[in-house]
Amino acid sequence: MTEQLTAWRSTGLHWESGSPVLTAVPDGWPRSGHGRQGQAERKRPLAPGQRIDWTLQGPRGCCGIWTGTGRLACPLSSRLEDSTNPQCGACAAADPGKALARDAVTGDGRTYGLYLAWFGPGLLKIGLTAADRGRDRLLEQGAITYVMLAAGSYSGIRRAERLISAAGLARERIPARTKTAAWWDLPGAASRAAEITAARTRICGQLTWADGVKEAPDRVIDQAADFGLDRALPASWDEVTAITGAAHLAGELIAVVGRHILLGAAAGPLLIDMRRVAGWAFTATAAAGAGPAAGLTTISRTRPEETRDDQRTLF
């Protein structure tokens, strides 16, 4: 893709039909939305090995609301501070997806799936996703391996999710920092499958499904190769903790995991949560420049050394 995207505003990194895409709307897109459906989002595929060159420009603006079929502009044209949240408070409160997450509604008539996701040894998460999204929700979560447990109405699936979490069989949330730290020491696919299969057996053996909820076939899906985590990673990287404005991101994509990208930049590998980039206006070209990343606050992350039993005896 050689065309230049000028005066566009990022709305984040999403997964569609099993592939990551950078989405954006025109910069200046309705300053006062008043509930109007804006122009369709532009999509730019991303993949490991791709070279990028992005220049970010402020101020950072609210990304509005995704309705499931299109994006509504923020009616307040709110400006946002640096964070991983791409919405202002008003848009977040009106967002239908967030309303489901808050249990503010009982469902929308769709079929939902209950999943068990694996992010690393001992890191098991229980969650739900609309069945029509396929595995895109699991890809956006950065799940290395997952298995579906059941399918049914939102209320029945949500009840099962809460019960499993309350019983301590799996968590409802795993921090992003915990997920990314696990990438360095992932066991092989067979070990991943064995751990999540054993956890599935424990859960299904203890839970009674509600009426209308049907247990799903036992099928483990591994996504390491989708992310680029089936190959060796750098021993260290700088993690972006803030975007301070006029940022420049250039280099080759090493991995695209969930909503994170690992970028081989001129000064070394750079890990970026793309929810921080959402809301910034940007210019992107197909050929990466040679300049270093700029406009960023970072912290160094290094692969933990393996535990060794090399203590000297005391006698």
PDB file of C-alpha atoms in Angstrom:
ATOM      1  CA  MET A   1       0.000   0.000   0.000  1.00  0.00           C
ATOM      2  CA  THR A   2       1.923   3.058  -1.279  1.00  0.00           C
ATOM      3  CA  GLU A   3      -0.595   5.873  -0.938  1.00  0.00           C
ATOM      4  CA  GLN A   4      -0.093   8.504   1.736  1.00  0.00           C
ATOM      5  CA  LEU A   5      -2.742   8.961   4.414  1.00  0.00           C
ATOM      6  CA  THR A   6      -2.729  12.690   5.157  1.00  0.00           C
ATOM      7  CA  ALA A   7      -4.867  14.483   7.758  1.00  0.00           C
ATOM      8  CA  TRP A   8      -6.448  11.351   9.176  1.00  0.00           C
ATOM      9  CA  ARG A   9      -7.171  10.658  12.831  1.00  0.00           C
ATOM     10  CA  SER A  10      -6.488   7.203  14.284  1.00  0.00           C
ATOM     11  CA  THR A  11      -9.370   5.340  15.932  1.00  0.00           C
ATOM     12  CA  GLY A  12      -7.183   2.442  17.024  1.00  0.00           C
ATOM     13  CA  LEU A  13      -5.969  -1.033  16.153  1.00  0.00           C
ATOM     14  CA  HIS A  14      -8.674  -3.653  15.646  1.00  0.00           C
ATOM     15  CA  TRP A  15      -8.893  -7.209  14.345  1.00  0.00           C
ATOM     16  CA  GLU A  16     -11.274  -8.070  11.534  1.00  0.00           C
ATOM     17  CA  SER A  17     -11.685 -11.546  10.043  1.00  0.00           C
ATOM     18  CA  GLY A  18      -8.543 -12.667  11.842  1.00  0.00           C
ATOM     19  CA  SER A  19      -6.260  -9.829  10.691  1.00  0.00           C
ATOM     20  CA  PRO A  20      -5.095  -6.596  12.392  1.00  0.00           C
ATOM     21  CA  VAL A  21      -6.076  -3.267  10.841  1.00  0.00           C
ATOM     22  CA  LEU A  22      -5.317   0.330  11.749  1.00  0.00           C
ATOM     23  CA  THR A  23      -8.558   2.327  11.530  1.00  0.00           C
ATOM     24  CA  ALA A  24      -8.929   6.076  11.048  1.00  0.00           C
ATOM     25  CA  VAL A  25     -11.416   8.823  10.176  1.00  0.00           C
ATOM     26  CA  PRO A  26     -10.685  12.083   8.348  1.00  0.00           C
ATOM     27  CA  ASP A  27      -9.097  14.696  10.605  1.00  0.00           C
ATOM     28  CA  GLY A  28     -11.684  17.391  11.292  1.00  0.00           C
ATOM     29  CA  TRP A  29     -14.436  14.785  10.840  1.00  0.00           C
ATOM     30  CA  PRO A  30     -17.613  16.360  12.120  1.00  0.00           C
ATOM     31  CA  ARG A  31     -16.485  18.702  14.865  1.00  0.00           C
ATOM     32  CA  SER A  32     -20.069  18.633  16.096  1.00  0.00           C
ATOM     33  CA  GLY A  33     -21.481  15.181  15.443  1.00  0.00           C
ATOM     34  CA  HIS A  34     -24.986  15.661  16.921  1.00  0.00           C
ATOM     35  CA  GLY A  35     -25.505  11.887  16.545  1.00  0.00           C
ATOM     36  CA  ARG A  36     -24.695  11.909  12.827  1.00  0.00           C
ATOM     37  CA  GLN A  37     -23.101   8.876  11.258  1.00  0.00           C
ATOM     38  CA  GLY A  38     -19.701   9.980  10.029  1.00  0.00           C
ATOM     39  CA  GLN A  39     -17.767   8.903   6.951  1.00  0.00           C
ATOM     40  CA  ALA A  40     -16.821   5.216   6.989  1.00  0.00           C
ATOM     41  CA  GLU A  41     -13.545   4.459   8.722  1.00  0.00           C
ATOM     42  CA  ARG A  42     -10.466   3.936   6.611  1.00  0.00           C
ATOM     43  CA  LYS A  43      -8.659   0.643   7.231  1.00  0.00           C
ATOM     44  CA  ARG A  44      -4.980  -0.079   6.785  1.00  0.00           C
ATOM     45  CA  PRO A  45      -3.811  -3.695   7.236  1.00  0.00           C
ATOM     46  CA  LEU A  46      -0.869  -4.334   9.576  1.00  0.00           C
ATOM     47  CA  ALA A  47       1.344  -7.428   9.761  1.00  0.00           C
ATOM     48  CA  PRO A  48       4.772  -8.489  11.093  1.00  0.00           C
ATOM     49  CA  GLY A  49       7.526  -7.583   8.622  1.00  0.00           C
ATOM     50  CA  GLN A  50       5.697  -4.475   7.380  1.00  0.00           C
ATOM     51  CA  ARG A  51       7.574  -1.175   7.495  1.00  0.00           C
ATOM     52  CA  ILE A  52       5.763   1.899   8.792  1.00  0.00           C
ATOM     53  CA  ASP A  53       6.433   5.621   9.130  1.00  0.00           C
ATOM     54  CA  TRP A  54       3.880   7.549  11.173  1.00  0.00           C
ATOM     55  CA  THR A  55       3.975  11.156  12.299  1.00  0.00           C
ATOM     56  CA  LEU A  56       1.452  11.949  15.046  1.00  0.00           C
ATOM     57  CA  GLN A  57       0.054  15.436  15.579  1.00  0.00           C
ATOM     58  CA  GLY A  58      -2.119  16.827  18.368  1.00  0.00           C
ATOM     59  CA  PRO A  59      -4.335  17.759  19.962  1.00  0.00           C
ATOM     60  CA  ARG A  60      -5.670  14.301  20.756  1.00  0.00           C
ATOM     61  CA  GLY A  61      -9.434  13.993  20.275  1.00  0.00           C
ATOM     62  CA  CYS A  62     -12.167  11.623  21.427  1.00  0.00           C
ATOM     63  CA  CYS A  63     -12.806   8.766  18.966  1.00  0.00           C
ATOM     64  CA  GLY A  64     -16.581   8.853  19.450  1.00  0.00           C
ATOM     65  CA  ILE A  65     -18.702   5.696  19.495  1.00  0.00           C
ATOM     66  CA  TRP A  66     -18.577   2.573  17.352  1.00  0.00           C
ATOM     67  CA  THR A  67     -22.175   1.413  16.853  1.00  0.00           C
ATOM     68  CA  GLY A  68     -21.353  -1.942  15.280  1.00  0.00           C
ATOM     69  CA  THR A  69     -21.968  -0.657  11.749  1.00  0.00           C
ATOM     70  CA  GLY A  70     -20.275   2.759  11.784  1.00  0.00           C
ATOM     71  CA  ARG A  71     -18.675   5.418  13.964  1.00  0.00           C
ATOM     72  CA  LEU A  72     -20.498   8.377  15.513  1.00  0.00           C
ATOM     73  CA  ALA A  73     -18.453  11.514  16.095  1.00  0.00           C
ATOM     74  CA  CYS A  74     -18.086  12.833  19.639  1.00  0.00           C
ATOM     75  CA  PRO A  75     -20.867  15.463  19.978  1.00  0.00           C
ATOM     76  CA  LEU A  76     -18.652  17.491  22.351  1.00  0.00           C
ATOM     77  CA  SER A  77     -15.494  17.342  20.191  1.00  0.00           C
ATOM     78  CA  SER A  78     -13.705  16.497  23.431  1.00  0.00           C
ATOM     79  CA  ARG A  79      -9.941  16.646  23.724  1.00  0.00           C
ATOM     80  CA  LEU A  80      -8.168  13.833  25.544  1.00  0.00           C
ATOM     81  CA  GLU A  81      -5.050  13.650  27.696  1.00  0.00           C
ATOM     82  CA  ASP A  82      -2.535  10.877  27.117  1.00  0.00           C
ATOM     83  CA  SER A  83      -3.882   7.478  28.246  1.00  0.00           C
ATOM     84  CA  THR A  84      -4.995   4.128  26.833  1.00  0.00           C
ATOM     85  CA  ASN A  85      -8.619   5.347  26.821  1.00  0.00           C
ATOM     86  CA  PRO A  86      -9.720   6.666  23.381  1.00  0.00           C
ATOM     87  CA  GLN A  87     -13.084   8.078  24.548  1.00  0.00           C
ATOM     88  CA  CYS A  88     -14.292  10.967  26.663  1.00  0.00           C
ATOM     89  CA  GLY A  89     -16.541  10.198  29.634  1.00  0.00           C
ATOM     90  CA  ALA A  90     -19.760  11.065  27.781  1.00  0.00           C
ATOM     91  CA  CYS A  91     -19.018   8.789  24.808  1.00  0.00           C
ATOM     92  CA  ALA A  92     -17.851   5.956  27.070  1.00  0.00           C
ATOM     93  CA  ALA A  93     -21.123   6.205  29.029  1.00  0.00           C
ATOM     94  CA  ALA A  94     -23.160   5.999  25.797  1.00  0.00           C
ATOM     95  CA  ASP A  95     -21.074   3.245  24.169  1.00  0.00           C
ATOM     96  CA  PRO A  96     -23.235   0.110  23.705  1.00  0.00           C
ATOM     97  CA  GLY A  97     -20.272  -2.253  24.080  1.00  0.00           C
ATOM     98  CA  LYS A  98     -19.255  -0.710  27.389  1.00  0.00           C
ATOM     99  CA  ALA A  99     -22.868  -0.857  28.583  1.00  0.00           C
ATOM    100  CA  LEU A 100     -22.764  -4.646  28.152  1.00  0.00           C
ATOM    101  CA  ALA A 101     -19.477  -4.816  30.045  1.00  0.00           C
ATOM    102  CA  ARG A 102     -21.023  -2.841  32.929  1.00  0.00           C
ATOM    103  CA  ASP A 103     -24.064  -5.139  33.033  1.00  0.00           C
ATOM    104  CA  ALA A 104     -26.136  -2.044  32.260  1.00  0.00           C
ATOM    105  CA  VAL A 105     -28.206  -4.035  29.744  1.00  0.00           C
ATOM    106  CA  THR A 106     -29.363  -7.644  29.757  1.00  0.00           C
ATOM    107  CA  GLY A 107     -28.505  -8.405  26.137  1.00  0.00           C
ATOM    108  CA  ASP A 108     -29.093  -7.419  22.532  1.00  0.00           C
ATOM    109  CA  GLY A 109     -30.621 -10.547  21.050  1.00  0.00           C
ATOM    110  CA  ARG A 110     -27.317 -11.919  19.745  1.00  0.00           C
ATOM    111  CA  THR A 111     -25.763 -15.263  20.645  1.00  0.00           C
ATOM    112  CA  TYR A 112     -22.712 -15.010  22.910  1.00  0.00           C
ATOM    113  CA  GLY A 113     -19.835 -17.385  23.471  1.00  0.00           C
ATOM    114  CA  LEU A 114     -18.029 -18.035  26.764  1.00  0.00           C
ATOM    115  CA  TYR A 115     -14.277 -18.411  26.258  1.00  0.00           C
ATOM    116  CA  LEU A 116     -11.311 -19.485  28.346  1.00  0.00           C
ATOM    117  CA  ALA A 117      -8.134 -17.711  27.232  1.00  0.00           C
ATOM    118  CA  TRP A 118      -4.492 -18.497  28.060  1.00  0.00           C
ATOM    119  CA  PHE A 119      -1.867 -15.712  28.154  1.00  0.00           C
ATOM    120  CA  GLY A 120       1.001 -17.564  29.827  1.00  0.00           C
ATOM    121  CA  PRO A 121       1.611 -20.210  32.504  1.00  0.00           C
ATOM    122  CA  GLY A 122      -1.057 -19.746  35.167  1.00  0.00           C
ATOM    123  CA  LEU A 123      -2.632 -16.807  33.311  1.00  0.00           C
ATOM    124  CA  LEU A 124      -6.176 -17.938  32.516  1.00  0.00           C
ATOM    125  CA  LYS A 125      -8.973 -15.495  31.721  1.00  0.00           C
ATOM    126  CA  ILE A 126     -12.696 -16.129  31.417  1.00  0.00           C
ATOM    127  CA  GLY A 127     -14.674 -13.861  29.118  1.00  0.00           C
ATOM    128  CA  LEU A 128     -17.487 -13.555  26.621  1.00  0.00           C
ATOM    129  CA  THR A 129     -17.798 -12.431  23.039  1.00  0.00           C
ATOM    130  CA  ALA A 130     -20.588 -12.058  20.493  1.00  0.00           C
ATOM    131  CA  ALA A 131     -20.631 -15.223  18.397  1.00  0.00           C
ATOM    132  CA  ASP A 132     -20.758 -13.239  15.151  1.00  0.00           C
ATOM    133  CA  ARG A 133     -17.322 -11.738  15.911  1.00  0.00           C
ATOM    134  CA  GLY A 134     -15.635 -15.113  15.492  1.00  0.00           C
ATOM    135  CA  ARG A 135     -12.203 -15.064  17.145  1.00  0.00           C
ATOM    136  CA  ASP A 136     -11.542 -11.338  16.637  1.00  0.00           C
ATOM    137  CA  ARG A 137     -12.326 -10.574  20.286  1.00  0.00           C
ATOM    138  CA  LEU A 138      -9.730 -13.160  21.364  1.00  0.00           C
ATOM    139  CA  LEU A 139      -7.179 -11.679  18.961  1.00  0.00           C
ATOM    140  CA  GLU A 140      -7.820  -8.167  20.322  1.00  0.00           C
ATOM    141  CA  GLN A 141      -7.315  -9.543  23.840  1.00  0.00           C
ATOM    142  CA  GLY A 142      -3.919 -10.914  22.813  1.00  0.00           C
ATOM    143  CA  ALA A 143      -4.933 -14.464  23.836  1.00  0.00           C
ATOM    144  CA  ILE A 144      -2.137 -16.865  22.891  1.00  0.00           C
ATOM    145  CA  THR A 145      -4.420 -19.901  23.155  1.00  0.00           C
ATOM    146  CA  TYR A 146      -8.136 -20.226  23.832  1.00  0.00           C
ATOM    147  CA  VAL A 147     -11.022 -22.664  23.928  1.00  0.00           C
ATOM    148  CA  MET A 148     -14.760 -21.963  23.789  1.00  0.00           C
ATOM    149  CA  LEU A 149     -16.748 -23.320  26.737  1.00  0.00           C
ATOM    150  CA  ALA A 150     -20.380 -22.600  25.874  1.00  0.00           C
ATOM    151  CA  ALA A 151     -22.796 -20.508  23.810  1.00  0.00           C
ATOM    152  CA  GLY A 152     -26.154 -18.936  24.581  1.00  0.00           C
ATOM    153  CA  SER A 153     -27.926 -15.720  25.524  1.00  0.00           C
ATOM    154  CA  TYR A 154     -25.982 -12.833  27.037  1.00  0.00           C
ATOM    155  CA  SER A 155     -27.592 -13.236  30.469  1.00  0.00           C
ATOM    156  CA  GLY A 156     -26.846 -16.965  30.690  1.00  0.00           C
ATOM    157  CA  ILE A 157     -23.263 -16.585  29.473  1.00  0.00           C
ATOM    158  CA  ARG A 158     -22.595 -13.600  31.737  1.00  0.00           C
ATOM    159  CA  ARG A 159     -23.894 -15.561  34.742  1.00  0.00           C
ATOM    160  CA  ALA A 160     -21.496 -18.417  33.957  1.00  0.00           C
ATOM    161  CA  GLU A 161     -18.614 -15.972  33.561  1.00  0.00           C
ATOM    162  CA  ARG A 162     -19.260 -14.478  37.009  1.00  0.00           C
ATOM    163  CA  LEU A 163     -19.568 -17.902  38.647  1.00  0.00           C
ATOM    164  CA  ILE A 164     -16.275 -19.142  37.190  1.00  0.00           C
ATOM    165  CA  SER A 165     -14.493 -15.978  38.292  1.00  0.00           C
ATOM    166  CA  ALA A 166     -15.987 -16.092  41.795  1.00  0.00           C
ATOM    167  CA  ALA A 167     -14.898 -19.725  42.165  1.00  0.00           C
ATOM    168  CA  GLY A 168     -11.295 -18.735  41.400  1.00  0.00           C
ATOM    169  CA  LEU A 169     -11.131 -20.978  38.326  1.00  0.00           C
ATOM    170  CA  ALA A 170     -10.087 -18.116  36.000  1.00  0.00           C
ATOM    171  CA  ARG A 171      -9.769 -14.329  36.168  1.00  0.00           C
ATOM    172  CA  GLU A 172     -12.012 -11.795  34.456  1.00  0.00           C
ATOM    173  CA  ARG A 173      -9.094  -9.412  33.893  1.00  0.00           C
ATOM    174  CA  ILE A 174      -5.347  -9.735  33.342  1.00  0.00           C
ATOM    175  CA  PRO A 175      -3.279  -6.518  33.231  1.00  0.00           C
ATOM    176  CA  ALA A 176      -1.610  -5.671  29.928  1.00  0.00           C
ATOM    177  CA  ARG A 177       1.805  -5.522  31.601  1.00  0.00           C
ATOM    178  CA  THR A 178       1.374  -9.095  32.849  1.00  0.00           C
ATOM    179  CA  LYS A 179       0.426 -10.262  29.354  1.00  0.00           C
ATOM    180  CA  THR A 180       3.391  -8.647  27.622  1.00  0.00           C
ATOM    181  CA  ALA A 181       5.895  -9.920  30.213  1.00  0.00           C
ATOM    182  CA  ALA A 182       4.730 -13.484  29.518  1.00  0.00           C
ATOM    183  CA  TRP A 183       5.701 -13.269  25.822  1.00  0.00           C
ATOM    184  CA  TRP A 184       9.381 -13.887  26.579  1.00  0.00           C
ATOM    185  CA  ASP A 185       8.892 -17.356  28.057  1.00  0.00           C
ATOM    186  CA  LEU A 186       6.001 -19.006  26.270  1.00  0.00           C
ATOM    187  CA  PRO A 187       6.109 -22.816  26.448  1.00  0.00           C
ATOM    188  CA  GLY A 188       5.468 -24.829  23.295  1.00  0.00           C
ATOM    189  CA  ALA A 189       2.048 -25.196  21.705  1.00  0.00           C
ATOM    190  CA  ALA A 190       1.555 -28.690  23.149  1.00  0.00           C
ATOM    191  CA  SER A 191       2.164 -27.430  26.700  1.00  0.00           C
ATOM    192  CA  ARG A 192      -0.175 -24.499  26.154  1.00  0.00           C
ATOM    193  CA  ALA A 193      -2.901 -26.811  24.887  1.00  0.00           C
ATOM    194  CA  ALA A 194      -2.436 -29.225  27.788  1.00  0.00           C
ATOM    195  CA  GLU A 195      -2.787 -26.483  30.420  1.00  0.00           C
ATOM    196  CA  ILE A 196      -5.886 -24.897  28.943  1.00  0.00           C
ATOM    197  CA  THR A 197      -7.501 -28.296  28.293  1.00  0.00           C
ATOM    198  CA  ALA A 198      -6.988 -29.303  31.925  1.00  0.00           C
ATOM    199  CA  ALA A 199      -8.505 -25.991  33.056  1.00  0.00           C
ATOM    200  CA  ARG A 200     -11.479 -26.472  30.746  1.00  0.00           C
ATOM    201  CA  THR A 201     -12.084 -29.933  32.189  1.00  0.00           C
ATOM    202  CA  ARG A 202     -12.055 -28.543  35.743  1.00  0.00           C
ATOM    203  CA  ILE A 203     -14.489 -25.755  34.897  1.00  0.00           C
ATOM    204  CA  CYS A 204     -16.956 -27.844  32.912  1.00  0.00           C
ATOM    205  CA  GLY A 205     -16.876 -30.509  35.607  1.00  0.00           C
ATOM    206  CA  GLN A 206     -17.946 -28.038  38.301  1.00  0.00           C
ATOM    207  CA  LEU A 207     -20.420 -25.820  36.458  1.00  0.00           C
ATOM    208  CA  THR A 208     -24.091 -26.416  35.705  1.00  0.00           C
ATOM    209  CA  TRP A 209     -25.105 -24.499  32.582  1.00  0.00           C
ATOM    210  CA  ALA A 210     -28.178 -22.277  32.729  1.00  0.00           C
ATOM    211  CA  ASP A 211     -31.196 -22.991  30.531  1.00  0.00           C
ATOM    212  CA  GLY A 212     -30.502 -21.968  26.960  1.00  0.00           C
ATOM    213  CA  VAL A 213     -26.717 -22.293  27.352  1.00  0.00           C
ATOM    214  CA  LYS A 214     -25.085 -25.145  25.472  1.00  0.00           C
ATOM    215  CA  GLU A 215     -21.578 -26.482  26.083  1.00  0.00           C
ATOM    216  CA  ALA A 216     -19.230 -25.974  23.122  1.00  0.00           C
ATOM    217  CA  PRO A 217     -17.022 -28.654  21.533  1.00  0.00           C
ATOM    218  CA  ASP A 218     -13.573 -29.052  23.111  1.00  0.00           C
ATOM    219  CA  ARG A 219     -11.352 -27.406  20.478  1.00  0.00           C
ATOM    220  CA  VAL A 220      -8.154 -25.571  21.388  1.00  0.00           C
ATOM    221  CA  ILE A 221      -7.170 -22.659  19.107  1.00  0.00           C
ATOM    222  CA  ASP A 222      -3.572 -21.399  19.179  1.00  0.00           C
ATOM    223  CA  GLN A 223      -2.903 -17.837  17.935  1.00  0.00           C
ATOM    224  CA  ALA A 224       0.831 -17.364  18.550  1.00  0.00           C
ATOM    225  CA  ALA A 225       1.598 -17.429  14.828  1.00  0.00           C
ATOM    226  CA  ASP A 226      -1.136 -14.837  14.106  1.00  0.00           C
ATOM    227  CA  PHE A 227       0.705 -12.404  16.388  1.00  0.00           C
ATOM    228  CA  GLY A 228       4.256 -13.191  15.290  1.00  0.00           C
ATOM    229  CA  LEU A 229       5.034 -14.813  18.648  1.00  0.00           C
ATOM    230  CA  ASP A 230       6.064 -18.107  17.052  1.00  0.00           C
ATOM    231  CA  ARG A 231       9.574 -16.729  16.594  1.00  0.00           C
ATOM    232  CA  ALA A 232      12.254 -15.387  18.917  1.00  0.00           C
ATOM    233  CA  LEU A 233      11.644 -11.913  20.375  1.00  0.00           C
ATOM    234  CA  PRO A 234      14.249  -9.267  21.252  1.00  0.00           C
ATOM    235  CA  ALA A 235      15.739  -9.649  24.739  1.00  0.00           C
ATOM    236  CA  SER A 236      14.593  -6.125  25.624  1.00  0.00           C
ATOM    237  CA  TRP A 237      12.465  -3.257  24.376  1.00  0.00           C
ATOM    238  CA  ASP A 238      11.379   0.231  25.350  1.00  0.00           C
ATOM    239  CA  GLU A 239       7.698   0.385  26.284  1.00  0.00           C
ATOM    240  CA  VAL A 240       5.840   3.619  25.465  1.00  0.00           C
ATOM    241  CA  THR A 241       4.256   4.987  28.651  1.00  0.00           C
ATOM    242  CA  ALA A 242       3.119   8.344  27.198  1.00  0.00           C
ATOM    243  CA  ILE A 243       2.826  10.207  23.901  1.00  0.00           C
ATOM    244  CA  THR A 244       3.849  13.803  24.461  1.00  0.00           C
ATOM    245  CA  GLY A 245       2.976  15.179  21.022  1.00  0.00           C
ATOM    246  CA  ALA A 246       4.502  15.423  17.547  1.00  0.00           C
ATOM    247  CA  ALA A 247       5.593  11.810  17.851  1.00  0.00           C
ATOM    248  CA  HIS A 248       7.391   9.947  15.109  1.00  0.00           C
ATOM    249  CA  LEU A 249       7.134   6.161  14.814  1.00  0.00           C
ATOM    250  CA  ALA A 250       9.151   4.430  12.119  1.00  0.00           C
ATOM    251  CA  GLY A 251      10.563   0.954  11.597  1.00  0.00           C
ATOM    252  CA  GLU A 252       9.600  -2.650  10.911  1.00  0.00           C
ATOM    253  CA  LEU A 253       6.795  -4.417  12.744  1.00  0.00           C
ATOM    254  CA  ILE A 254       8.201  -7.357  14.703  1.00  0.00           C
ATOM    255  CA  ALA A 255       4.868  -8.472  16.146  1.00  0.00           C
ATOM    256  CA  VAL A 256       1.247  -7.324  16.343  1.00  0.00           C
ATOM    257  CA  VAL A 257      -0.263  -8.801  19.514  1.00  0.00           C
ATOM    258  CA  GLY A 258      -3.776  -7.817  20.508  1.00  0.00           C
ATOM    259  CA  ARG A 259      -3.765  -4.014  20.475  1.00  0.00           C
ATOM    260  CA  HIS A 260       0.028  -3.776  20.895  1.00  0.00           C
ATOM    261  CA  ILE A 261       2.684  -3.452  18.238  1.00  0.00           C
ATOM    262  CA  LEU A 262       6.361  -4.332  18.725  1.00  0.00           C
ATOM    263  CA  LEU A 263       8.317  -2.089  16.383  1.00  0.00           C
ATOM    264  CA  GLY A 264      11.934  -2.472  15.299  1.00  0.00           C
ATOM    265  CA  ALA A 265      12.819   1.248  15.434  1.00  0.00           C
ATOM    266  CA  ALA A 266      16.182   2.873  14.697  1.00  0.00           C
ATOM    267  CA  ALA A 267      17.067   3.172  18.392  1.00  0.00           C
ATOM    268  CA  GLY A 268      15.899  -0.377  19.207  1.00  0.00           C
ATOM    269  CA  PRO A 269      12.662  -2.325  19.700  1.00  0.00           C
ATOM    270  CA  LEU A 270       9.657  -0.279  20.823  1.00  0.00           C
ATOM    271  CA  LEU A 271       6.422  -1.635  22.357  1.00  0.00           C
ATOM    272  CA  ILE A 272       3.321   0.509  21.836  1.00  0.00           C
ATOM    273  CA  ASP A 273      -0.244   0.057  23.071  1.00  0.00           C
ATOM    274  CA  MET A 274      -2.163   1.391  20.085  1.00  0.00           C
ATOM    275  CA  ARG A 275      -4.954   2.635  22.330  1.00  0.00           C
ATOM    276  CA  ARG A 276      -2.524   5.470  23.151  1.00  0.00           C
ATOM    277  CA  VAL A 277      -2.249   6.334  19.457  1.00  0.00           C
ATOM    278  CA  ALA A 278      -6.044   6.431  19.017  1.00  0.00           C
ATOM    279  CA  GLY A 279      -7.274  10.026  18.825  1.00  0.00           C
ATOM    280  CA  TRP A 280      -4.078  11.486  17.353  1.00  0.00           C
ATOM    281  CA  ALA A 281      -4.008  12.923  13.826  1.00  0.00           C
ATOM    282  CA  PHE A 282      -1.358  11.241  11.709  1.00  0.00           C
ATOM    283  CA  THR A 283       0.366  11.066   8.379  1.00  0.00           C
ATOM    284  CA  ALA A 284       1.524   7.640   7.213  1.00  0.00           C
ATOM    285  CA  THR A 285       3.571   6.496   4.234  1.00  0.00           C
ATOM    286  CA  ALA A 286       4.505   3.002   3.096  1.00  0.00           C
ATOM    287  CA  ALA A 287       8.280   3.414   3.340  1.00  0.00           C
ATOM    288  CA  ALA A 288       9.758   3.851   6.804  1.00  0.00           C
ATOM    289  CA  GLY A 289      12.198   6.691   7.295  1.00  0.00           C
ATOM    290  CA  ALA A 290      15.519   6.399   9.078  1.00  0.00           C
ATOM    291  CA  GLY A 291      14.787   8.906  11.854  1.00  0.00           C
ATOM    292  CA  PRO A 292      14.463   7.797  15.487  1.00  0.00           C
ATOM    293  CA  ALA A 293      11.156   7.662  17.341  1.00  0.00           C
ATOM    294  CA  ALA A 294      10.351  11.009  18.973  1.00  0.00           C
ATOM    295  CA  GLY A 295       7.673  12.617  21.144  1.00  0.00           C
ATOM    296  CA  LEU A 296       7.487   9.583  23.416  1.00  0.00           C
ATOM    297  CA  THR A 297       8.089   8.741  27.069  1.00  0.00           C
ATOM    298  CA  THR A 298       9.350   5.180  27.501  1.00  0.00           C
ATOM    299  CA  ILE A 299      10.520   2.689  30.094  1.00  0.00           C
ATOM    300  CA  SER A 300      13.013  -0.091  29.431  1.00  0.00           C
ATOM    301  CA  ARG A 301      11.789  -3.680  29.752  1.00  0.00           C
ATOM    302  CA  THR A 302      14.248  -6.599  29.791  1.00  0.00           C
ATOM    303  CA  ARG A 303      13.654 -10.318  29.672  1.00  0.00           C
ATOM    304  CA  PRO A 304      13.991 -11.712  33.215  1.00  0.00           C
ATOM    305  CA  GLU A 305      16.987 -13.953  33.685  1.00  0.00           C
ATOM    306  CA  GLU A 306      16.198 -17.608  34.135  1.00  0.00           C
ATOM    307  CA  THR A 307      16.156 -18.808  37.710  1.00  0.00           C
ATOM    308  CA  ARG A 308      19.284 -20.804  38.359  1.00  0.00           C
ATOM    309  CA  ASP A 309      20.225 -23.044  41.248  1.00  0.00           C
ATOM    310  CA  ASP A 310      23.862 -21.952  41.397  1.00  0.00           C
ATOM    311  CA  GLN A 311      24.201 -21.024  45.065  1.00  0.00           C
ATOM    312  CA  ARG A 312      27.414 -22.070  46.735  1.00  0.00           C
ATOM    313  CA  THR A 313      27.196 -24.581  49.519  1.00  0.00           C
ATOM    314  CA  LEU A 314      27.840 -23.265  52.997  1.00  0.00           C
ATOM    315  CA  PHE A 315      30.062 -26.117  54.129  1.00  0.00           C
TER     316      PHE A 315
END
